[in-house]
């Protein structure tokens, strides 16, 4: 992408309304724009990151056996009356009347709708287990939306729903998501800690939040330090291995970790003082097993091997991509801007032409830009006539991992400088060496 | 994807509520499910097709220089009061009050919001031309939604918005989209005919609808037959070539084509009778140049090369992916089901195991399935214990282009049958030959 043709409206000043660093940097870099209170546009730079986050989430959901569909944002109130949640949900639910005066709502979550889909088609235990997910907009009319897309009203959620014949099978489905989540957050460059959690309006009795530690987190969390060293399940994990997944779950829940709602000061006190971690955290995922809470009132049943009807056991599993993006920034930035993990960086590399219009600089930059693009690297080419200092600052601010700096003096020697955003290390090398290193 | 682990709820009977073939087939194959009047879920098979359609749309938008972002579905009423459309839009606009009693709406289109984004950031002609698009949900509260996702209330739209300094530049931006649309529909396996169109509530004075011919179309259309043979602009088209794009536009608008609203019986009458085509059509895209209709009242201005402020010239460009899917089916099906163009088929190939559980059949199928999957082919493996006849019918119904049929007799000879869904041609060949042919 040539910057001269791109739309990346960098703000010169830090926006005053932003209280936390991720919100400030997302506004400053032109990743997002507020359209109404708690409602945001994702501008091109932000959209690129969001797409990469979604892609990783999808890959790990699919790997675990979950199947993607797409439910609508607007739902009929009828479904929610069936489950009994229509009245319970309160003012966070955006209620709407259509032109026929029918009561509708903008879905804050999809347990009811997916249960309706399930009961319409699935009749036999032979079609189980089943886990269906989508990545779709939700609306929750928070009284105090804040921190940009960290707590917005219209937001994106990956929500998966599992259906099983028995509680035992449902726990295996739960463990699949537990492992998929560990892998997902790890690939996003985050160390997320699963913590026993309160189930809130979703209901159920077996639930974990995945929390990353950050000073700006809304939750107070307590855990054992050893989490930092736990191994992430490998890409070859067999999701059909019931005992194998259970052992991963057991390992990751073997030491103390809880949010403040579930905190047990006495249990925490038994940990050696040096191993206690009391901190603030950001919730980036939440999984629930809730048995027959929805399947029972909504009549989601299958015929079992015994020929009888059984109410299915369900779980639901959420990740908020539009919250993950700021969470990643909270976890990875410095005074110059964002430091993207390579997996979600909006661009893999930026080619900085220090003297656009200079024939040698232009030729060198075009060559590198073409080679990287051809190799499938998302490359930003700063071909503008801004001053070199502005270009360096922008490249650091938007956090592109690899920066290729081409100035007249080095280019005259067939060389460029390669800078690593994270470490700040600079290395002079030939153009060919730089291409080989980045394409590698 | 193993069918035994997939969610593809094929209906045994043709659904009675469906009036047109695409709606019937989309329900029958479990591509979609109606959740409320005119509101649909895209089940996994449908979601796959929708994703492929969106991918092609994106690729062609990007190729033309348009830049993707993502605006929210809910908009503040204020913006629409600025443009003057809040009162004009009538009951099709879904109006909402949030918990603070602020008037909101579910966007039926995004001219106002994108103009607001533009005016917030872009101040100089140097940042033009600019074309921003998103693929996002819209809601239009149609009084009579029908034909499944062909005319639904909640639907997906790709909407692009161009900004230029002058009318002349804006026409070039219009031509870019015109060419991108010709390429997009062609890649989707459709022959779309651009027709001069009424501009309706979007406004403006230069507009084309892209129409595909189908008996079930809602529009009556009139055109010259020669469209069928016009060349599609190549993948190497230079979108910066102003004269080149204009000549493509001129060619494609050189002969008569109009919807009934714009029909001129006298002009149509001058065409030789044998060359006249009067038919029904489905609108699959609509492009508008509307000058300063929104930029003027909303104050979207840039500084020109003359140092003065200029109100920008705008256009908007829509394609409806959730309508395109049924449109493709209307254009490509037979009595056995859907015939997907390869570019949007939910699976490239299906491997039909005629005797699941038979060691030789299983081994042959697994080998083929693994080889195709490894080569990046989207492959469905029918490993269920359904009867062979059911499997054949399903494969034809869902329209997978290539069908690999593995039965005990042929597998004993190291062979399978390869069937072409479109022609029905079957060919016996070795397993290796089949893999080579399909991967090739």
Short mmCIF file of N, CA and C in Angstrom, two decimals, chain A residues 45-111:
data_model
loop_
_atom_site.label_atom_id
_atom_site.label_comp_id
_atom_site.label_asym_id
_atom_site.label_seq_id
_atom_site.Cartn_x
_atom_site.Cartn_y
_atom_site.Cartn_z
N UNK A 45 -6.62 1.46 8.92
CA UNK A 45 -5.53 0.85 9.69
C UNK A 45 -6.09 -0.07 10.77
N UNK A 46 -7.13 0.37 11.44
CA UNK A 46 -7.76 -0.44 12.48
C UNK A 46 -8.42 -1.68 11.91
N UNK A 47 -9.06 -1.51 10.76
CA UNK A 47 -9.74 -2.64 10.12
C UNK A 47 -8.75 -3.76 9.79
N UNK A 48 -7.54 -3.37 9.37
CA UNK A 48 -6.53 -4.38 9.05
C UNK A 48 -6.17 -5.21 10.28
N UNK A 49 -6.00 -4.56 11.41
CA UNK A 49 -5.66 -5.29 12.64
C UNK A 49 -6.83 -6.18 13.05
N UNK A 50 -8.03 -5.61 13.01
CA UNK A 50 -9.23 -6.36 13.39
C UNK A 50 -9.38 -7.61 12.52
N UNK A 51 -9.13 -7.48 11.22
CA UNK A 51 -9.21 -8.64 10.32
C UNK A 51 -8.22 -9.72 10.72
N UNK A 52 -7.01 -9.31 11.10
CA UNK A 52 -6.00 -10.31 11.46
C UNK A 52 -6.35 -11.00 12.77
N UNK A 53 -6.90 -10.24 13.70
CA UNK A 53 -7.35 -10.84 14.95
C UNK A 53 -8.47 -11.86 14.66
N UNK A 54 -9.42 -11.45 13.84
CA UNK A 54 -10.54 -12.36 13.51
C UNK A 54 -10.05 -13.62 12.81
N UNK A 55 -9.05 -13.47 11.97
CA UNK A 55 -8.54 -14.62 11.22
C UNK A 55 -7.94 -15.65 12.17
N UNK A 56 -7.19 -15.18 13.15
CA UNK A 56 -6.59 -16.11 14.12
C UNK A 56 -7.68 -16.77 14.96
N UNK A 57 -8.65 -15.99 15.38
CA UNK A 57 -9.76 -16.56 16.16
C UNK A 57 -10.44 -17.67 15.34
N UNK A 58 -10.76 -17.36 14.08
CA UNK A 58 -11.41 -18.33 13.19
C UNK A 58 -10.58 -19.60 13.03
N UNK A 59 -9.30 -19.44 12.78
CA UNK A 59 -8.46 -20.61 12.56
C UNK A 59 -8.47 -21.53 13.77
N UNK A 60 -8.43 -20.94 14.95
CA UNK A 60 -8.40 -21.78 16.16
C UNK A 60 -9.77 -22.36 16.49
N UNK A 61 -10.84 -21.61 16.19
CA UNK A 61 -12.17 -22.18 16.35
C UNK A 61 -12.33 -23.38 15.42
N UNK A 62 -11.95 -23.19 14.15
CA UNK A 62 -12.10 -24.27 13.17
C UNK A 62 -11.25 -25.49 13.56
N UNK A 63 -10.04 -25.22 14.01
CA UNK A 63 -9.15 -26.33 14.39
C UNK A 63 -9.78 -27.18 15.49
N UNK A 64 -10.50 -26.54 16.38
CA UNK A 64 -11.11 -27.27 17.50
C UNK A 64 -12.39 -27.99 17.08
N UNK A 65 -12.83 -27.78 15.82
CA UNK A 65 -14.02 -28.47 15.34
C UNK A 65 -15.28 -27.61 15.34
N UNK A 66 -15.18 -26.37 15.78
CA UNK A 66 -16.36 -25.49 15.74
C UNK A 66 -16.63 -25.09 14.29
N UNK A 67 -17.90 -24.82 13.98
CA UNK A 67 -18.33 -24.55 12.60
C UNK A 67 -18.93 -23.15 12.53
N UNK A 68 -18.51 -22.40 11.52
CA UNK A 68 -18.93 -21.00 11.44
C UNK A 68 -20.25 -20.83 10.69
N UNK A 69 -21.10 -19.97 11.23
CA UNK A 69 -22.30 -19.53 10.53
C UNK A 69 -22.41 -18.03 10.78
N UNK A 70 -23.54 -17.44 10.43
CA UNK A 70 -23.72 -16.01 10.66
C UNK A 70 -25.18 -15.74 10.99
N UNK A 71 -25.42 -15.37 12.22
CA UNK A 71 -26.78 -15.03 12.64
C UNK A 71 -26.99 -13.53 12.49
N UNK A 72 -28.24 -13.11 12.36
CA UNK A 72 -28.50 -11.68 12.19
C UNK A 72 -28.33 -10.91 13.49
N UNK A 73 -28.23 -9.58 13.36
CA UNK A 73 -28.10 -8.74 14.56
C UNK A 73 -29.45 -8.52 15.23
N UNK A 74 -30.51 -8.42 14.41
CA UNK A 74 -31.82 -8.15 14.99
C UNK A 74 -32.55 -9.46 15.27
N UNK A 75 -33.15 -9.53 16.43
CA UNK A 75 -33.84 -10.74 16.87
C UNK A 75 -35.27 -10.40 17.27
N UNK A 76 -36.11 -11.39 17.15
CA UNK A 76 -37.49 -11.23 17.60
C UNK A 76 -37.54 -11.37 19.11
N UNK A 77 -38.35 -10.54 19.75
CA UNK A 77 -38.47 -10.62 21.22
C UNK A 77 -39.05 -11.95 21.67
N UNK A 78 -39.82 -12.60 20.80
CA UNK A 78 -40.47 -13.88 21.16
C UNK A 78 -39.50 -14.88 21.76
N UNK A 79 -38.34 -15.01 21.08
CA UNK A 79 -37.36 -16.01 21.52
C UNK A 79 -36.92 -15.76 22.95
N UNK A 80 -36.77 -14.49 23.26
CA UNK A 80 -36.28 -14.13 24.59
C UNK A 80 -37.38 -14.27 25.64
N UNK A 81 -38.62 -14.23 25.18
CA UNK A 81 -39.70 -14.50 26.13
C UNK A 81 -39.74 -15.99 26.46
N UNK A 82 -39.39 -16.81 25.46
CA UNK A 82 -39.33 -18.26 25.70
C UNK A 82 -38.31 -18.63 26.76
N UNK A 83 -37.15 -17.99 26.69
CA UNK A 83 -36.09 -18.34 27.64
C UNK A 83 -36.30 -17.65 28.98
N UNK A 84 -37.15 -16.64 28.99
CA UNK A 84 -37.39 -15.90 30.23
C UNK A 84 -36.43 -14.74 30.45
N UNK A 85 -35.54 -14.48 29.42
CA UNK A 85 -34.57 -13.41 29.64
C UNK A 85 -35.03 -12.03 29.15
N UNK A 86 -36.19 -11.99 28.46
CA UNK A 86 -36.59 -10.72 27.88
C UNK A 86 -36.77 -9.65 28.95
N UNK A 87 -37.41 -10.05 30.04
CA UNK A 87 -37.63 -9.08 31.12
C UNK A 87 -36.38 -8.91 31.98
N UNK A 88 -35.63 -10.02 32.13
CA UNK A 88 -34.44 -9.97 32.99
C UNK A 88 -33.36 -9.02 32.49
N UNK A 89 -33.25 -8.87 31.17
CA UNK A 89 -32.03 -8.28 30.63
C UNK A 89 -31.89 -6.79 30.91
N UNK A 90 -32.99 -6.14 31.19
CA UNK A 90 -32.92 -4.73 31.60
C UNK A 90 -32.56 -3.78 30.48
N UNK A 91 -32.08 -2.63 30.87
CA UNK A 91 -31.88 -1.54 29.92
C UNK A 91 -30.68 -1.71 29.01
N UNK A 92 -29.80 -2.69 29.31
CA UNK A 92 -28.68 -2.92 28.41
C UNK A 92 -29.13 -3.46 27.06
N UNK A 93 -30.33 -4.05 27.05
CA UNK A 93 -30.84 -4.58 25.80
C UNK A 93 -31.53 -3.47 25.00
N UNK A 94 -31.12 -3.30 23.77
CA UNK A 94 -31.70 -2.27 22.91
C UNK A 94 -32.96 -2.83 22.28
N UNK A 95 -34.09 -2.31 22.73
CA UNK A 95 -35.38 -2.82 22.27
C UNK A 95 -35.91 -1.93 21.15
N UNK A 96 -36.51 -2.55 20.16
CA UNK A 96 -36.88 -1.87 18.93
C UNK A 96 -38.27 -2.33 18.51
N UNK A 97 -39.03 -1.42 17.93
CA UNK A 97 -40.29 -1.84 17.29
C UNK A 97 -40.13 -1.62 15.79
N UNK A 98 -40.50 -2.61 14.99
CA UNK A 98 -40.42 -2.41 13.54
C UNK A 98 -41.69 -1.74 13.04
N UNK A 99 -41.81 -1.56 11.72
CA UNK A 99 -42.92 -0.78 11.18
C UNK A 99 -44.27 -1.46 11.40
N UNK A 100 -44.23 -2.79 11.65
CA UNK A 100 -45.47 -3.51 11.96
C UNK A 100 -45.72 -3.51 13.47
N UNK A 101 -44.87 -2.76 14.20
CA UNK A 101 -45.00 -2.65 15.65
C UNK A 101 -44.66 -3.95 16.39
N UNK A 102 -43.88 -4.81 15.72
CA UNK A 102 -43.45 -6.04 16.37
C UNK A 102 -42.24 -5.77 17.25
N UNK A 103 -42.22 -6.33 18.47
CA UNK A 103 -41.06 -6.10 19.34
C UNK A 103 -39.84 -6.90 18.89
N UNK A 104 -38.75 -6.17 18.64
CA UNK A 104 -37.49 -6.76 18.21
C UNK A 104 -36.42 -6.31 19.21
N UNK A 105 -35.21 -6.78 19.00
CA UNK A 105 -34.09 -6.29 19.80
C UNK A 105 -32.81 -6.49 19.02
N UNK A 106 -31.81 -5.69 19.36
CA UNK A 106 -30.48 -5.84 18.78
C UNK A 106 -29.75 -6.81 19.70
N UNK A 107 -29.43 -7.98 19.18
CA UNK A 107 -28.90 -9.05 20.03
C UNK A 107 -27.69 -8.66 20.85
N UNK A 108 -27.79 -8.83 22.21
CA UNK A 108 -26.62 -8.65 23.06
C UNK A 108 -25.82 -9.94 23.16
N UNK A 109 -26.42 -11.06 22.73
CA UNK A 109 -25.82 -12.39 22.76
C UNK A 109 -26.82 -13.31 22.04
N UNK A 110 -26.44 -14.55 21.75
CA UNK A 110 -27.27 -15.35 20.86
C UNK A 110 -27.68 -16.72 21.37
N UNK A 111 -27.68 -16.94 22.69
CA UNK A 111 -28.07 -18.26 23.18
C UNK A 111 -29.45 -18.68 22.67
#
